[in-house]
Short mmCIF file of C-alpha atoms in Angstrom, two decimals:
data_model
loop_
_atom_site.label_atom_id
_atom_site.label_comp_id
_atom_site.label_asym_id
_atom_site.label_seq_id
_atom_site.Cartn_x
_atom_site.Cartn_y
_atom_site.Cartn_z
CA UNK A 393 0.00 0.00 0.00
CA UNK A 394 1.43 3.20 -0.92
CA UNK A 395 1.83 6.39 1.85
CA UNK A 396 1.90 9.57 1.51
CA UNK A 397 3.91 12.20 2.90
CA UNK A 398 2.54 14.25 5.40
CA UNK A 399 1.14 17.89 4.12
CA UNK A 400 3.60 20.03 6.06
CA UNK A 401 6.94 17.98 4.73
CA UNK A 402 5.37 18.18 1.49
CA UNK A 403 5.60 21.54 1.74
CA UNK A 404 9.34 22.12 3.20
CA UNK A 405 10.53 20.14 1.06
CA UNK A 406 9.54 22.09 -2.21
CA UNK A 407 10.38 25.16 -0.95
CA UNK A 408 13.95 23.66 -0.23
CA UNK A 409 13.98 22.74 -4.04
CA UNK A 410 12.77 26.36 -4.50
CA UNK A 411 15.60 27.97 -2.58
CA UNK A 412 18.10 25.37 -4.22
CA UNK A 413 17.30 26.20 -7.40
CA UNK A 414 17.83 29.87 -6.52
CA UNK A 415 21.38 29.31 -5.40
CA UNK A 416 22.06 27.49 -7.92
CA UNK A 417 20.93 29.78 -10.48
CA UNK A 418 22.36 33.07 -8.70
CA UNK A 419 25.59 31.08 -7.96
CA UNK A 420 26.08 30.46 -11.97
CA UNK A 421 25.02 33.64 -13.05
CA UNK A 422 27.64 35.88 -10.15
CA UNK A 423 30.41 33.13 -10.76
CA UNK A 424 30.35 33.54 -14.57
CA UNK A 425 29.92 36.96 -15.04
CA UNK A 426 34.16 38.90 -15.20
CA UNK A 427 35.44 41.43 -12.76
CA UNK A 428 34.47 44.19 -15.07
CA UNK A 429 30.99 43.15 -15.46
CA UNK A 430 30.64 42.90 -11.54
CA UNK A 431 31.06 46.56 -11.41
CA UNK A 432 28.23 47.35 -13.33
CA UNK A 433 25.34 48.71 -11.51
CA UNK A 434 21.82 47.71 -11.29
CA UNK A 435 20.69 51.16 -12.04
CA UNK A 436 22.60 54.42 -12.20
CA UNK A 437 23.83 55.19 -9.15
CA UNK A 438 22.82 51.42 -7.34
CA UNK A 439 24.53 48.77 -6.15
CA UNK A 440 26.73 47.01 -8.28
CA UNK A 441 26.54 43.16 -8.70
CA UNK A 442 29.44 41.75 -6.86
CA UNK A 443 27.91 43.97 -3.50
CA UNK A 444 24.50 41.99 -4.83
CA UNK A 445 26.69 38.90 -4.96
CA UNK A 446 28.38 39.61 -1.34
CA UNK A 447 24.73 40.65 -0.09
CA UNK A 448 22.89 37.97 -0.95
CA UNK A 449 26.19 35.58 0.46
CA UNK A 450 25.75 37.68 3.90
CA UNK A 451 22.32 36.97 4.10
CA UNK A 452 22.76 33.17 3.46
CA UNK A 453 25.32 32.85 5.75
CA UNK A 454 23.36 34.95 8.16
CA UNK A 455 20.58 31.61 7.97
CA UNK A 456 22.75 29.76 9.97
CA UNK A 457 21.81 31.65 13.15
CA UNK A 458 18.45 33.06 12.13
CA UNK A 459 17.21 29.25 11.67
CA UNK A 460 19.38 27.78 14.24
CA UNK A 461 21.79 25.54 12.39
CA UNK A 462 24.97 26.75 14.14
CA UNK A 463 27.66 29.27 13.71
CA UNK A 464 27.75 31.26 10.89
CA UNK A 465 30.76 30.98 8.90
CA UNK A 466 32.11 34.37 7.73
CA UNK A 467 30.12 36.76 10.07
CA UNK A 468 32.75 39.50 8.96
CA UNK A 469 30.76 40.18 6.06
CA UNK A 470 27.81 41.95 7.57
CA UNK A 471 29.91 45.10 7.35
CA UNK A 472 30.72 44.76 3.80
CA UNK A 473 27.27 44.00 2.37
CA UNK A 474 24.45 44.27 4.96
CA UNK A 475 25.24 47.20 7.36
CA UNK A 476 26.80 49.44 5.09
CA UNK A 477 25.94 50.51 1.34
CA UNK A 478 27.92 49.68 -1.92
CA UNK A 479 30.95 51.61 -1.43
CA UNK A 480 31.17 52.61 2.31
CA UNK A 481 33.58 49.46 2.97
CA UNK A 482 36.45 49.19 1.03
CA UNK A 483 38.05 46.65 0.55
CA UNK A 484 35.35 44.18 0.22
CA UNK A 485 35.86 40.39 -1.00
CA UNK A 486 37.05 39.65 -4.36
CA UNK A 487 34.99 37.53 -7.04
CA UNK A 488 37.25 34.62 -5.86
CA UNK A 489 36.60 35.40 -2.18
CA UNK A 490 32.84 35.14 -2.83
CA UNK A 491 32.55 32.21 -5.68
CA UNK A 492 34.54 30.13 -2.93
CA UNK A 493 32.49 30.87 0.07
CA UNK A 494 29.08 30.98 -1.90
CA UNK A 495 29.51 27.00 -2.73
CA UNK A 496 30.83 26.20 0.93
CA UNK A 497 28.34 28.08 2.88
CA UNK A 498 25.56 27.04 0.66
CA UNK A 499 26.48 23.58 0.39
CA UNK A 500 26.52 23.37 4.24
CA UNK A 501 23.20 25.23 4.19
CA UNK A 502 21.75 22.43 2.13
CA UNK A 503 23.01 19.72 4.31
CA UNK A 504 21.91 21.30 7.75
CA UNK A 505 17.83 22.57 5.97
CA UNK A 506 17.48 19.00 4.77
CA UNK A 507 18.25 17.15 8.01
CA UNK A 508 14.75 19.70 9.49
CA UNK A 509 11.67 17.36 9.78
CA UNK A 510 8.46 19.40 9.35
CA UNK A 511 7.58 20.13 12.48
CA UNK A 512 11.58 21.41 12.96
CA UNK A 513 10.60 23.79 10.29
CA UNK A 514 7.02 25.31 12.46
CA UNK A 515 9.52 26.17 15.26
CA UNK A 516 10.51 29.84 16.02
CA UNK A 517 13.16 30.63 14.40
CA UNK A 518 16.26 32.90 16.60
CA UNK A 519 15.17 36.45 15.84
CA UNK A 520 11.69 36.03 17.93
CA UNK A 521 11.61 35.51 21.53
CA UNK A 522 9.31 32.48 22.81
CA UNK A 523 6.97 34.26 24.08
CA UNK A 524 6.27 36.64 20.85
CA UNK A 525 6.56 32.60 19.11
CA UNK A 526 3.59 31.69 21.23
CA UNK A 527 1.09 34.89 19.99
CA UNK A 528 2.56 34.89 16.55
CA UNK A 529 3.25 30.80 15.50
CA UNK A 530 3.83 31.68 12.04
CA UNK A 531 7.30 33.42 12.97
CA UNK A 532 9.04 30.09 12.27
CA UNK A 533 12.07 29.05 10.36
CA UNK A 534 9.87 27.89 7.35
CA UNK A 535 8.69 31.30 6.88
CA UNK A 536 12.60 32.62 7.08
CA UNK A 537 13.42 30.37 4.21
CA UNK A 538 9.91 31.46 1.86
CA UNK A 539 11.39 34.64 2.35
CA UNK A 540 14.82 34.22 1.87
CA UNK A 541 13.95 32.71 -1.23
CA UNK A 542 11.48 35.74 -2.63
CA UNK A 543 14.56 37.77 -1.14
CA UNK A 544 17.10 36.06 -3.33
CA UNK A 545 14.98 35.99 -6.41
CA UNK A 546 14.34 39.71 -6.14
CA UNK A 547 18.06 40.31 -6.71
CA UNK A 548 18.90 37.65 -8.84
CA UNK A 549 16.24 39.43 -10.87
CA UNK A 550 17.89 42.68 -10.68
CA UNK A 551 21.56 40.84 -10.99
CA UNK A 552 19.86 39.33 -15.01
CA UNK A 553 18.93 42.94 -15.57
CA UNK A 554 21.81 44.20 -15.36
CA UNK A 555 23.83 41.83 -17.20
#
């Protein structure tokens, strides 16, 4: 007799796939892309896609906390590409820096998400206190990685723009 899944693993799951595809697609689109095209902006006077590149690399690596997986690995990038603006920080990590930390943080990412069962992913997640969790339930990690995801495909969007 054949089982089914239950609804709510279902649901992590394919949003996993989701944010995996994402990655993968942002990770070949930064990584191919030359030093001279990184510099290019999104817009006049915007960010330019390797801060994009670092951003969206700070924010993954940021996931590590914000869900509760463990220790982030390169927390020293906050100040290049999430509390300051393009430009502010100088120097900030080469195209090599980032294409080599991109595929180890989000390869570790994958590893630690997928080892979540479903109910793992309706817990709080480290950015709400328990007793916000308890009024607000839908303040869980699952909802960190739907919008992580929209998050990365806004600039990946911007990132194919511009190129």
């Amino acid at each position: 007799m054949e089982t089914k899944e239950p609804s709510a693993k279902l649901l992590a799951d394919a949003t996993l796939k989701l944010w995996q595809n994402g990655v993968d697609q942002a990770g070949k689109l930064f990584s191919g892309l030359t030093e001279e095209a990184l510099e290019r902006e999104v817009a006049p006077g915007k960010n330019r896609l390797i801060y994009l590149w670092g951003h969206l690399l700070a924010v993954s690596d940021a996931l590590y906390s914000v869900l509760r997986l463990g220790e982030r690995l390169h927390p020293e990038l906050d100040a290049m590409f999430l509390k300051n603006a393009d430009r502010a920080v100088t120097p900030i990590w080469s195209a090599q820096e980032l294409k080599a930390a991109w595929g180890v943080v989000h390869e570790r990412l994958r590893v630690e998400m997928a080892k979540l069962s479903a109910e793992e992913w309706l817990e709080r997640h480290a950015l709400v206190s328990e007793e916000a969790f308890a009024k607000e339930p839908h303040r869980n990690r699952f909802t960190v990685l739907l919008a992580r995801s929209g998050h990365l495909a806004y600039h990946f969007g911007q990132a194919r723009l511009a190129k």
